[in-house]
mmCIF file of C-alpha atoms in Angstrom:
data_model
loop_
_atom_site.group_PDB
_atom_site.id
_atom_site.type_symbol
_atom_site.label_atom_id
_atom_site.label_comp_id
_atom_site.label_asym_id
_atom_site.label_seq_id
_atom_site.Cartn_x
_atom_site.Cartn_y
_atom_site.Cartn_z
ATOM 1 C CA MET G 1 111.002 132.207 88.296
ATOM 2 C CA ASN G 2 112.071 133.937 91.490
ATOM 3 C CA ASP G 3 109.098 134.045 93.844
ATOM 4 C CA SER G 4 111.127 134.833 96.975
ATOM 5 C CA THR G 5 109.132 137.995 97.657
ATOM 6 C CA GLN G 6 106.000 135.863 98.112
ATOM 7 C CA ARG G 7 107.553 133.397 100.548
ATOM 8 C CA PRO G 8 107.341 133.940 104.309
ATOM 9 C CA ALA G 9 110.595 135.054 105.880
ATOM 10 C CA TRP G 10 112.532 132.813 108.213
ATOM 11 C CA PRO G 11 112.628 133.778 111.863
ATOM 12 C CA VAL G 12 116.367 133.971 112.597
ATOM 13 C CA ALA G 13 118.067 132.958 115.848
ATOM 14 C CA LEU G 14 121.695 133.101 116.952
ATOM 15 C CA THR G 15 123.530 130.702 119.244
ATOM 16 C CA ILE G 16 126.726 131.862 120.939
ATOM 17 C CA ALA G 17 128.281 128.713 122.348
ATOM 18 C CA GLY G 18 130.961 126.048 122.130
ATOM 19 C CA SER G 19 131.312 123.171 119.695
ATOM 20 C CA ASP G 20 130.784 119.592 120.879
ATOM 21 C CA SER G 21 132.807 117.164 118.770
ATOM 22 C CA GLY G 22 130.476 114.417 119.984
ATOM 23 C CA GLY G 23 127.575 116.177 118.276
ATOM 24 C CA GLY G 24 125.092 115.955 121.141
ATOM 25 C CA ALA G 25 125.369 119.331 122.851
ATOM 26 C CA GLY G 26 126.664 122.856 122.214
ATOM 27 C CA ILE G 27 126.075 124.584 118.915
ATOM 28 C CA GLN G 28 125.369 121.257 117.242
ATOM 29 C CA ALA G 29 122.369 120.695 119.521
ATOM 30 C CA ASP G 30 121.292 124.333 119.225
ATOM 31 C CA LEU G 31 121.262 124.391 115.426
ATOM 32 C CA LEU G 32 119.388 121.093 115.210
ATOM 33 C CA THR G 33 116.812 122.420 117.664
ATOM 34 C CA PHE G 34 116.384 125.653 115.706
ATOM 35 C CA ALA G 35 115.797 123.556 112.573
ATOM 36 C CA ALA G 36 113.179 121.470 114.377
ATOM 37 C CA PHE G 37 111.249 124.681 115.083
ATOM 38 C CA GLU G 38 111.659 125.950 111.512
ATOM 39 C CA VAL G 39 113.882 128.787 112.685
ATOM 40 C CA PHE G 40 116.979 129.670 110.663
ATOM 41 C CA GLY G 41 119.990 129.185 112.910
ATOM 42 C CA THR G 42 123.185 131.220 112.912
ATOM 43 C CA CYS G 43 126.112 130.806 115.282
ATOM 44 C CA ALA G 44 129.123 132.430 116.896
ATOM 45 C CA LEU G 45 131.627 129.913 118.189
ATOM 46 C CA THR G 46 133.255 130.539 121.579
ATOM 47 C CA CYS G 47 135.260 127.349 122.095
ATOM 48 C CA VAL G 48 136.203 124.149 120.347
ATOM 49 C CA THR G 49 136.052 121.088 122.564
ATOM 50 C CA ALA G 50 137.381 117.582 122.159
ATOM 51 C CA GLN G 51 134.636 115.604 123.825
ATOM 52 C CA ASN G 52 132.300 112.677 123.675
ATOM 53 C CA PRO G 53 129.360 111.936 125.952
ATOM 54 C CA ARG G 54 131.637 110.488 128.635
ATOM 55 C CA GLN G 55 134.514 112.951 128.792
ATOM 56 C CA VAL G 56 135.950 116.279 127.718
ATOM 57 C CA THR G 57 139.625 115.838 126.826
ATOM 58 C CA GLY G 58 140.402 119.347 125.629
ATOM 59 C CA ILE G 59 139.079 122.900 125.338
ATOM 60 C CA GLU G 60 140.420 125.577 123.010
ATOM 61 C CA ALA G 61 138.836 128.976 123.621
ATOM 62 C CA LEU G 62 138.684 131.396 120.702
ATOM 63 C CA PRO G 63 139.947 134.970 121.140
ATOM 64 C CA SER G 64 137.220 137.150 122.626
ATOM 65 C CA GLN G 65 137.544 139.734 119.859
ATOM 66 C CA PHE G 66 136.951 137.021 117.262
ATOM 67 C CA VAL G 67 133.808 135.910 119.096
ATOM 68 C CA ALA G 68 132.579 139.511 118.941
ATOM 69 C CA GLN G 69 133.512 139.682 115.248
ATOM 70 C CA GLN G 70 131.398 136.609 114.509
ATOM 71 C CA ILE G 71 128.402 138.151 116.269
ATOM 72 C CA LYS G 72 128.763 141.445 114.403
ATOM 73 C CA THR G 73 129.200 139.738 111.045
ATOM 74 C CA VAL G 74 126.084 137.631 111.562
ATOM 75 C CA CYS G 75 124.043 140.614 112.756
ATOM 76 C CA ASP G 76 125.193 142.682 109.775
ATOM 77 C CA ALA G 77 123.480 140.232 107.425
ATOM 78 C CA PHE G 78 120.584 138.716 109.360
ATOM 79 C CA PRO G 79 117.677 140.176 111.376
ATOM 80 C CA ILE G 80 118.299 138.308 114.624
ATOM 81 C CA ALA G 81 114.988 137.864 116.446
ATOM 82 C CA ALA G 82 116.503 136.122 119.477
ATOM 83 C CA ALA G 83 119.874 134.837 120.635
ATOM 84 C CA LYS G 84 121.074 132.385 123.241
ATOM 85 C CA THR G 85 124.354 131.771 124.984
ATOM 86 C CA GLY G 86 125.783 128.449 126.068
ATOM 87 C CA MET G 87 129.393 127.670 126.935
ATOM 88 C CA LEU G 88 131.252 130.977 127.278
ATOM 89 C CA TYR G 89 134.197 129.668 129.307
ATOM 90 C CA SER G 90 136.118 132.823 130.246
ATOM 91 C CA THR G 91 135.716 136.358 131.553
ATOM 92 C CA PRO G 92 137.006 137.992 128.324
ATOM 93 C CA ILE G 93 134.508 136.038 126.206
ATOM 94 C CA ILE G 94 131.622 136.852 128.549
ATOM 95 C CA ARG G 95 132.422 140.550 128.462
ATOM 96 C CA ALA G 96 132.820 140.523 124.679
ATOM 97 C CA VAL G 97 129.448 138.805 124.264
ATOM 98 C CA ALA G 98 127.739 141.206 126.671
ATOM 99 C CA ALA G 99 129.144 144.208 124.800
ATOM 100 C CA ALA G 100 128.210 142.760 121.404
ATOM 101 C CA ASP G 101 124.664 142.059 122.590
ATOM 102 C CA VAL G 102 124.243 145.759 123.380
ATOM 103 C CA GLN G 103 126.100 147.054 120.321
ATOM 104 C CA GLN G 104 124.126 144.891 117.901
ATOM 105 C CA GLY G 105 120.774 145.567 119.548
ATOM 106 C CA ILE G 106 119.815 141.913 119.868
ATOM 107 C CA PRO G 107 116.177 142.132 121.022
ATOM 108 C CA ILE G 108 115.926 138.933 123.092
ATOM 109 C CA LEU G 109 118.729 137.109 124.900
ATOM 110 C CA VAL G 110 118.405 133.693 126.528
ATOM 111 C CA VAL G 111 121.303 132.810 128.832
ATOM 112 C CA ASP G 112 121.989 129.168 129.583
ATOM 113 C CA PRO G 113 124.632 129.591 132.328
ATOM 114 C CA VAL G 114 126.662 126.534 131.339
ATOM 115 C CA MET G 115 129.235 125.720 134.019
ATOM 116 C CA VAL G 116 129.859 121.957 134.026
ATOM 117 C CA ALA G 117 129.393 119.274 131.352
ATOM 118 C CA ALA G 118 127.226 116.226 131.967
ATOM 119 C CA SER G 119 130.493 114.257 132.154
ATOM 120 C CA GLY G 120 131.644 116.475 135.038
ATOM 121 C CA ALA G 121 134.182 118.585 133.146
ATOM 122 C CA ARG G 122 134.310 122.284 133.998
ATOM 123 C CA LEU G 123 133.098 124.463 131.098
ATOM 124 C CA LEU G 124 133.375 127.836 132.850
ATOM 125 C CA GLU G 125 136.526 129.116 134.510
ATOM 126 C CA PRO G 126 135.932 129.735 138.242
ATOM 127 C CA ASP G 127 136.831 133.417 138.024
ATOM 128 C CA ALA G 128 134.332 133.924 135.180
ATOM 129 C CA ILE G 129 131.244 133.420 137.355
ATOM 130 C CA GLU G 130 131.446 137.003 138.617
ATOM 131 C CA ALA G 131 131.525 138.387 135.060
ATOM 132 C CA LEU G 132 128.619 136.151 134.080
ATOM 133 C CA CYS G 133 126.540 137.512 136.946
ATOM 134 C CA SER G 134 127.524 141.172 136.656
ATOM 135 C CA ASP G 135 127.846 141.633 132.896
ATOM 136 C CA LEU G 136 125.560 139.158 131.141
ATOM 137 C CA LEU G 137 122.690 137.950 133.325
ATOM 138 C CA PRO G 138 121.105 141.419 133.688
ATOM 139 C CA GLN G 139 120.852 141.645 129.886
ATOM 140 C CA ALA G 140 118.892 138.409 129.532
ATOM 141 C CA ARG G 141 115.176 137.977 128.986
ATOM 142 C CA VAL G 142 115.401 134.596 130.679
ATOM 143 C CA ILE G 143 118.098 132.408 132.204
ATOM 144 C CA THR G 144 117.883 128.604 132.346
ATOM 145 C CA PRO G 145 120.068 127.151 135.122
ATOM 146 C CA ASN G 146 119.966 123.549 136.193
ATOM 147 C CA LEU G 147 119.950 122.806 139.913
ATOM 148 C CA ASP G 148 123.727 122.910 140.315
ATOM 149 C CA GLU G 149 123.987 126.208 138.441
ATOM 150 C CA ALA G 150 121.058 127.666 140.374
ATOM 151 C CA ARG G 151 122.765 126.760 143.654
ATOM 152 C CA ILE G 152 125.840 128.721 142.575
ATOM 153 C CA LEU G 153 123.780 131.699 141.398
ATOM 154 C CA CYS G 154 121.705 131.953 144.573
ATOM 155 C CA GLY G 155 124.432 130.868 146.977
ATOM 156 C CA HIS G 156 122.566 128.213 148.937
ATOM 157 C CA THR G 157 121.362 124.635 148.711
ATOM 158 C CA ILE G 158 118.265 123.601 146.768
ATOM 159 C CA GLU G 159 116.881 120.279 147.943
ATOM 160 C CA SER G 160 113.133 120.547 147.281
ATOM 161 C CA VAL G 161 110.599 121.990 144.868
ATOM 162 C CA GLU G 162 109.779 124.685 147.409
ATOM 163 C CA GLN G 163 113.440 125.686 147.531
ATOM 164 C CA MET G 164 113.476 125.703 143.712
ATOM 165 C CA ARG G 165 110.588 128.152 143.775
ATOM 166 C CA GLU G 166 112.385 130.361 146.279
ATOM 167 C CA ALA G 167 115.629 130.236 144.283
ATOM 168 C CA ALA G 168 113.920 131.101 140.989
ATOM 169 C CA ARG G 169 112.289 134.088 142.648
ATOM 170 C CA GLU G 170 115.561 135.149 144.291
ATOM 171 C CA ILE G 171 117.614 134.865 141.097
ATOM 172 C CA GLY G 172 114.942 136.530 138.978
ATOM 173 C CA ASP G 173 114.599 139.490 141.318
ATOM 174 C CA ARG G 174 118.358 139.843 141.844
ATOM 175 C CA TYR G 175 119.124 140.152 138.125
ATOM 176 C CA ASP G 176 115.747 141.515 136.992
ATOM 177 C CA VAL G 177 115.227 138.614 134.592
ATOM 178 C CA ALA G 178 112.928 135.676 134.159
ATOM 179 C CA CYS G 179 114.409 132.466 135.544
ATOM 180 C CA VAL G 180 113.480 128.877 134.785
ATOM 181 C CA ILE G 181 115.198 126.329 137.013
ATOM 182 C CA LYS G 182 115.416 122.805 135.628
ATOM 183 C CA GLY G 183 114.789 120.223 138.328
ATOM 184 C CA GLY G 184 115.967 117.058 136.625
ATOM 185 C CA HIS G 185 118.777 116.547 139.147
ATOM 186 C CA LEU G 186 116.414 116.714 142.132
ATOM 187 C CA GLY G 187 115.483 113.024 142.077
ATOM 188 C CA GLY G 188 112.126 111.349 142.562
ATOM 189 C CA GLU G 189 109.581 109.880 140.174
ATOM 190 C CA GLU G 190 108.611 113.271 138.747
ATOM 191 C CA ILE G 191 110.596 116.121 137.222
ATOM 192 C CA THR G 192 109.617 119.650 138.159
ATOM 193 C CA ASP G 193 110.768 122.848 136.460
ATOM 194 C CA VAL G 194 109.952 126.288 137.835
ATOM 195 C CA LEU G 195 109.545 129.486 135.800
ATOM 196 C CA TYR G 196 109.537 132.841 137.583
ATOM 197 C CA ASP G 197 108.819 135.980 135.569
ATOM 198 C CA GLU G 198 107.968 139.441 136.910
ATOM 199 C CA GLY G 199 106.339 138.160 140.079
ATOM 200 C CA GLN G 200 104.458 135.334 138.356
ATOM 201 C CA GLU G 201 105.307 131.680 138.852
ATOM 202 C CA LEU G 202 104.686 128.594 136.726
ATOM 203 C CA VAL G 203 105.452 125.169 138.209
ATOM 204 C CA MET G 204 105.654 122.423 135.574
ATOM 205 C CA THR G 205 105.709 118.757 136.590
ATOM 206 C CA GLY G 206 105.813 115.535 134.611
ATOM 207 C CA PRO G 207 106.825 111.879 135.031
ATOM 208 C CA ARG G 208 110.534 111.088 134.926
ATOM 209 C CA LEU G 209 111.688 109.079 131.910
ATOM 210 C CA PRO G 210 113.857 105.965 132.323
ATOM 211 C CA ALA G 211 117.502 106.989 132.599
ATOM 212 C CA VAL G 212 119.708 106.603 129.531
ATOM 213 C CA GLU G 213 123.241 107.808 128.893
ATOM 214 C CA THR G 214 122.753 111.070 127.050
ATOM 215 C CA HIS G 215 123.658 114.740 127.183
ATOM 216 C CA GLY G 216 122.593 117.964 125.507
ATOM 217 C CA ALA G 217 119.071 118.183 126.930
ATOM 218 C CA GLY G 218 119.842 121.497 128.627
ATOM 219 C CA CYS G 219 121.204 122.965 125.402
ATOM 220 C CA ALA G 220 118.147 121.777 123.485
ATOM 221 C CA PHE G 221 115.838 123.238 126.130
ATOM 222 C CA SER G 222 117.344 126.736 126.019
ATOM 223 C CA ALA G 223 117.569 126.601 122.218
ATOM 224 C CA ALA G 224 113.902 125.608 121.989
ATOM 225 C CA ILE G 225 112.940 128.544 124.220
ATOM 226 C CA THR G 226 115.016 130.823 121.986
ATOM 227 C CA ALA G 227 113.307 129.477 118.877
ATOM 228 C CA GLY G 228 109.878 130.015 120.390
ATOM 229 C CA LEU G 229 110.700 133.591 121.356
ATOM 230 C CA ALA G 230 112.143 134.211 117.883
ATOM 231 C CA LYS G 231 108.759 133.181 116.478
ATOM 232 C CA GLY G 232 106.954 135.649 118.722
ATOM 233 C CA ARG G 233 105.672 133.332 121.422
ATOM 234 C CA LEU G 234 105.103 134.541 124.958
ATOM 235 C CA LEU G 235 107.727 133.286 127.392
ATOM 236 C CA ASP G 236 105.501 130.856 129.279
ATOM 237 C CA ASP G 237 104.317 129.358 125.988
ATOM 238 C CA ALA G 238 107.902 129.089 124.722
ATOM 239 C CA VAL G 239 109.008 127.354 127.926
ATOM 240 C CA THR G 240 106.063 124.949 127.917
ATOM 241 C CA GLN G 241 106.683 124.015 124.293
ATOM 242 C CA ALA G 242 110.420 123.636 124.947
ATOM 243 C CA ARG G 243 109.705 121.143 127.746
ATOM 244 C CA ALA G 244 107.458 119.121 125.442
ATOM 245 C CA TYR G 245 110.064 119.213 122.671
ATOM 246 C CA VAL G 246 112.897 117.975 124.903
ATOM 247 C CA ARG G 247 110.710 115.245 126.341
ATOM 248 C CA GLN G 248 109.860 114.020 122.849
ATOM 249 C CA ALA G 249 113.530 114.147 121.843
ATOM 250 C CA LEU G 250 114.436 112.069 124.918
ATOM 251 C CA GLU G 251 111.583 109.592 124.434
ATOM 252 C CA SER G 252 112.689 109.112 120.815
ATOM 253 C CA ALA G 253 116.420 108.789 121.573
ATOM 254 C CA ARG G 254 118.202 105.985 119.729
ATOM 255 C CA PRO G 255 121.439 104.194 120.591
ATOM 256 C CA ALA G 256 124.702 105.244 118.964
ATOM 257 C CA GLY G 257 127.154 102.867 120.552
ATOM 258 C CA ALA G 258 126.681 103.019 124.323
ATOM 259 C CA HIS G 259 125.276 106.539 124.088
ATOM 260 C CA TRP G 260 121.683 107.567 123.392
ATOM 261 C CA PRO G 261 121.699 110.939 121.585
ATOM 262 C CA LEU G 262 118.529 113.000 121.648
ATOM 263 C CA HIS G 263 116.389 112.671 118.536
ATOM 264 C CA PHE G 264 116.333 116.401 117.807
ATOM 265 C CA LEU G 265 114.074 116.032 114.766
ATOM 266 C CA ALA G 266 111.633 113.507 116.220
ATOM 267 C CA ASN G 267 108.770 115.976 115.792
ATOM 268 C CA TYR G 268 109.118 115.679 112.019
ATOM 269 C CA GLU G 269 108.046 112.062 112.265
ATOM 270 C CA THR G 270 104.631 113.447 113.174
ATOM 271 C CA LYS G 271 104.513 117.086 112.126
ATOM 272 C CA PRO G 272 106.736 120.119 112.643
ATOM 273 C CA PRO G 273 105.871 122.538 115.461
ATOM 274 C CA ALA G 274 103.721 125.499 114.467
#
């Protein structure tokens, strides 16, 4: 018997990002994170990479019009509650994504301004930063730069939590968006992230975990925020839950060779998030 009309509908999210052949970041990380939050994940692929946790050996960008076609085709069939971007790589892709976001009426956009891989490889062409800032960032509900990306976006050094707070405020006001700066690269025994949204600030601090060789935490963080927003959470709640999710995924990481991938579904060993 078909009882589909009596079942609750999936919240649906869209990730617009690159593929990581190593499985730890990119759309692979995004879709696993969506699943962990019981959000149905769809995707539009921007690039195919040949990479593992230690190196990126090749990048093949898809034609910008095909990226836009993927977004339209997904939106034609699914009620997208929130979308996120990751690796966009080039100016044509950024502009195609920005136009598709408007044309498809995507209600919430989370922009993870991916510029460099954890291995050090460049994931955004240098001349694409201007398009990212002018075309895409103003359309976002929230952007999630790490320290290096935040330095590029604000144009000055960030060497302290106070400077993180100033940079989040500066970036948020400049692009009229919420901004959460991830402070993992700052050093010290604690990790501090700063959320700035419409004049309000939330400073979140926790103990630093022992270092392991991993990557994809930034992708998981922005995907978790996207999932929370897709489920109707307020932004500060979505960010707080995303931090807790990533921490649990890092604490539960297991070795796969010399690498320690995040345990994206660790929460199912206890109970799924509400």
